[in-house]
CSV table of C-alpha atoms in Angstrom, one decimal:
chain,number,residue,atom,x,y,z
E,25,MET,CA,10.2,-10.4,22.3
E,26,GLU,CA,9.9,-9.5,26.0
E,27,LEU,CA,8.1,-6.3,24.7
E,28,LEU,CA,5.4,-8.4,22.7
E,29,LYS,CA,5.4,-11.5,25.9
E,30,GLY,CA,4.4,-8.3,28.3
E,31,LYS,CA,2.4,-5.9,26.0
E,32,ILE,CA,-0.1,-9.1,25.0
E,33,VAL,CA,-1.5,-10.1,28.2
E,34,ARG,CA,-2.4,-6.8,28.5
E,35,GLU,CA,-6.2,-6.4,29.0
E,36,ASP,CA,-6.1,-3.0,27.2
E,37,PHE,CA,-4.6,-4.6,24.2
E,38,LEU,CA,-6.7,-8.0,24.0
E,39,LYS,CA,-9.7,-5.6,24.1
E,40,ALA,CA,-8.8,-3.4,21.5
E,41,ARG,CA,-8.8,-0.2,23.7
E,42,GLY,CA,-7.3,3.0,22.8
E,43,LEU,CA,-7.3,2.4,19.0
E,44,GLY,CA,-10.0,4.6,18.0
E,45,ASN,CA,-12.4,1.8,16.1
E,46,GLU,CA,-9.6,1.1,14.0
E,47,ILE,CA,-9.0,-2.8,13.3
E,48,PRO,CA,-6.5,-4.5,16.4
E,49,PHE,CA,-4.2,-6.3,13.8
E,50,TRP,CA,-0.6,-6.1,14.4
E,51,ILE,CA,2.5,-7.1,12.3
E,52,PHE,CA,5.4,-8.2,14.3
E,53,ASP,CA,8.4,-7.7,11.7
E,54,TYR,CA,11.6,-9.1,12.2
E,55,PRO,CA,15.0,-9.7,10.2
E,56,PRO,CA,14.2,-13.2,8.2
E,57,GLU,CA,17.4,-14.4,9.5
E,58,ASP,CA,15.7,-14.6,12.9
E,59,GLU,CA,13.1,-17.0,11.9
E,60,HIS,CA,14.3,-19.7,14.2
E,61,PHE,CA,14.5,-17.6,17.1
E,62,VAL,CA,11.4,-16.5,16.1
E,63,ARG,CA,9.4,-19.4,16.0
E,64,TYR,CA,11.4,-20.6,19.5
E,65,SER,CA,9.8,-17.2,20.9
E,66,ILE,CA,6.2,-17.9,19.7
E,67,ARG,CA,6.2,-21.7,22.0
E,68,LYS,CA,7.3,-19.5,24.8
E,69,ILE,CA,4.9,-16.9,24.2
E,70,GLN,CA,1.9,-18.9,23.8
E,71,GLU,CA,3.3,-20.6,27.3
E,72,ARG,CA,2.6,-17.2,28.4
E,73,LEU,CA,-0.8,-16.6,27.3
E,74,SER,CA,-1.7,-20.3,28.4
E,75,SER,CA,-0.5,-19.6,31.8
E,76,HIS,CA,-2.7,-15.8,31.7
E,77,SER,CA,-5.7,-18.3,30.8
E,78,ILE,CA,-5.9,-16.4,27.4
E,79,HIS,CA,-8.1,-18.3,24.7
E,80,TYR,CA,-5.6,-18.1,21.4
E,81,ILE,CA,-5.5,-19.7,17.8
E,82,GLU,CA,-2.6,-20.2,15.9
E,83,ILE,CA,-3.0,-20.6,12.4
E,84,ASP,CA,0.2,-21.0,10.3
E,85,LEU,CA,-0.3,-20.0,6.8
E,86,TYR,CA,1.7,-22.3,5.2
E,87,GLU,CA,0.1,-25.8,7.0
E,88,LEU,CA,-3.4,-24.0,6.2
E,89,CYS,CA,-2.5,-23.7,3.0
E,90,LEU,CA,-0.9,-27.6,2.7
E,91,GLU,CA,-4.6,-28.7,3.9
E,92,ILE,CA,-6.6,-27.0,1.6
E,93,VAL,CA,-5.0,-28.1,-1.5
E,94,LEU,CA,-4.2,-31.6,-0.4
E,95,ARG,CA,-7.5,-32.1,-0.1
E,96,LYS,CA,-8.2,-30.8,-3.8
E,97,ILE,CA,-5.5,-32.6,-5.3
E,98,PRO,CA,-3.3,-35.9,-3.4
E,99,ALA,CA,0.1,-35.1,-3.3
E,100,ASP,CA,1.0,-37.9,-6.2
E,101,THR,CA,-1.1,-35.6,-8.7
E,102,ILE,CA,0.8,-32.7,-8.0
E,103,ASN,CA,4.2,-34.0,-8.1
E,104,GLU,CA,3.2,-35.8,-11.4
E,105,PHE,CA,1.5,-32.0,-12.3
E,106,GLU,CA,5.4,-30.1,-11.5
E,107,ARG,CA,7.2,-33.2,-13.9
E,108,ASN,CA,5.1,-32.3,-16.9
E,109,LYS,CA,4.1,-28.9,-16.7
E,110,GLY,CA,6.5,-27.5,-14.5
E,111,SER,CA,7.0,-25.5,-11.6
E,112,GLU,CA,5.3,-22.0,-13.3
E,113,LYS,CA,2.3,-23.8,-14.2
E,114,LEU,CA,1.9,-25.3,-10.9
E,115,LEU,CA,1.9,-22.3,-8.4
E,116,LYS,CA,-0.9,-20.8,-11.3
E,117,LYS,CA,-2.8,-23.7,-10.3
E,118,LEU,CA,-2.0,-23.3,-7.0
E,119,GLN,CA,-2.8,-19.9,-6.3
E,120,ILE,CA,-6.4,-20.6,-8.1
E,121,ILE,CA,-6.9,-23.0,-5.1
E,122,LEU,CA,-5.7,-20.7,-2.5
E,123,LYS,CA,-7.1,-17.6,-3.9
E,124,PRO,CA,-7.8,-15.3,-0.4
E,125,GLU,CA,-11.4,-16.2,0.0
E,126,ASN,CA,-10.7,-20.1,0.6
E,127,ILE,CA,-8.0,-18.4,3.1
E,128,LYS,CA,-10.8,-16.2,4.6
E,129,LYS,CA,-13.3,-18.8,4.9
E,130,GLU,CA,-10.7,-21.9,6.6
E,131,ILE,CA,-9.7,-19.3,8.8
E,132,GLN,CA,-12.9,-18.0,9.7
E,133,GLN,CA,-14.1,-22.0,10.0
E,134,ARG,CA,-10.5,-22.7,12.7
E,135,VAL,CA,-11.7,-19.2,14.4
E,136,VAL,CA,-15.6,-20.5,15.3
E,137,SER,CA,-14.6,-23.6,15.8
E,138,LYS,CA,-12.3,-22.3,18.6
E,139,GLY,CA,-15.0,-20.9,20.3
E,140,SER,CA,-14.2,-17.0,19.8
E,141,PRO,CA,-10.9,-16.5,21.1
E,142,GLU,CA,-9.4,-13.4,22.4
E,143,LEU,CA,-6.1,-13.6,19.9
E,144,VAL,CA,-5.1,-15.2,16.8
E,145,LEU,CA,-1.8,-15.7,16.4
E,146,LEU,CA,-1.0,-16.1,12.3
E,147,THR,CA,2.5,-17.4,11.2
E,148,GLY,CA,4.1,-19.0,8.6
E,149,ILE,CA,3.8,-16.2,6.4
E,150,GLY,CA,7.6,-16.7,4.6
E,151,LYS,CA,7.1,-20.5,4.4
E,152,ALA,CA,3.4,-19.4,2.2
E,153,TRP,CA,4.8,-17.2,0.1
E,154,PRO,CA,4.6,-17.4,-2.6
E,155,PHE,CA,1.4,-18.6,-3.1
E,156,ILE,CA,-0.4,-16.4,-0.6
E,157,ARG,CA,0.5,-12.8,-0.1
E,158,LEU,CA,0.2,-10.8,3.8
E,159,HIS,CA,-1.6,-8.0,2.7
E,160,SER,CA,-4.6,-10.0,0.2
E,161,ILE,CA,-4.7,-12.0,3.8
E,162,LEU,CA,-5.1,-8.8,5.8
E,163,ASN,CA,-8.1,-7.5,3.8
E,164,ASN,CA,-10.2,-10.7,4.0
E,165,LEU,CA,-10.4,-11.0,7.8
E,166,GLN,CA,-11.4,-7.6,8.4
E,167,PRO,CA,-15.3,-8.9,8.7
E,168,VAL,CA,-14.0,-12.6,9.8
E,169,LEU,CA,-12.2,-11.7,13.2
E,170,GLY,CA,-14.0,-8.4,14.2
E,171,ASN,CA,-12.3,-6.7,17.1
E,172,THR,CA,-10.2,-10.0,18.1
E,173,PRO,CA,-6.5,-8.6,18.2
E,174,LEU,CA,-4.4,-10.7,15.4
E,175,ILE,CA,-0.5,-10.6,14.9
E,176,ALA,CA,1.2,-11.4,12.2
E,177,PHE,CA,4.4,-12.5,12.5
E,178,TYR,CA,6.3,-11.3,9.4
E,179,PRO,CA,9.8,-11.6,7.8
E,180,GLY,CA,10.5,-8.8,6.1
E,181,GLU,CA,9.7,-5.0,7.1
E,182,TYR,CA,6.9,-3.3,7.7
E,183,THR,CA,6.3,0.6,7.5
E,184,ASN,CA,3.2,1.1,9.3
E,185,SER,CA,2.3,1.4,5.3
E,186,GLU,CA,4.1,-1.3,3.1
E,187,LEU,CA,4.8,-4.8,3.5
E,188,SER,CA,8.5,-6.3,2.4
E,189,LEU,CA,8.8,-9.9,2.5
E,190,PHE,CA,12.2,-10.9,3.5
E,191,ARG,CA,13.3,-7.6,2.8
E,192,LYS,CA,13.2,-8.3,-0.4
E,193,PHE,CA,10.1,-9.0,-2.3
E,194,LYS,CA,7.5,-5.7,-1.9
E,195,ASP,CA,3.4,-6.5,-1.5
E,196,ALA,CA,1.3,-4.1,-2.3
E,197,ASN,CA,0.7,-1.6,0.3
E,198,TYR,CA,-1.7,-2.5,3.5
E,199,TYR,CA,-2.2,0.6,6.0
E,200,ARG,CA,-4.8,-1.1,8.1
E,201,ALA,CA,-2.3,-2.8,11.1
E,202,PHE,CA,-0.5,-1.4,13.3
E,203,ARG,CA,3.3,-2.2,14.0
E,204,MET,CA,3.7,-4.5,17.1
E,205,ILE,CA,6.8,-3.3,17.8
E,206,ASP,CA,7.9,0.2,16.9
E,207,GLU,CA,11.9,0.7,16.8
E,208,GLY,CA,11.1,3.9,19.6
E,209,THR,CA,9.7,1.7,21.9
E,210,VAL,CA,12.6,-0.7,22.4
């Protein structure tokens, strides 16, 4: 975490220098059992960003999904649907509402409303599973964020090509992001 805190306030990182025209998407993967520590650390990271006058936005994917769903379907209706049709059918219905394109539009609106932040922190990835998957969100965000760095806090493992949520569920391969902290730098 200390390496992360130091790296994100550097101008080279915020300006995406040295990436050779690659998209400045970073994945901070961590053991799922460290979730509470990571959540606490994210608050400390936000304090550090603020103290350096770095304009950022945090997007909690789970909270975002809840807002999107509850705008379309009241909570009572969701509960009744699950009681009558079951959890599997509810999941399928919610996944239709939470298509990556819909998530992209919502994130784009938030980024624009924040006045083009210098950094995007993507949290709540584990909580949002199985509604959405990180690789599909990242694929859709590429045209939205341009050269704005994004850090996805990922409870699992990323090997610079494969995502494994909670170190149990293999996600589709994703090659466009960098590991935020490599073991070789620790």
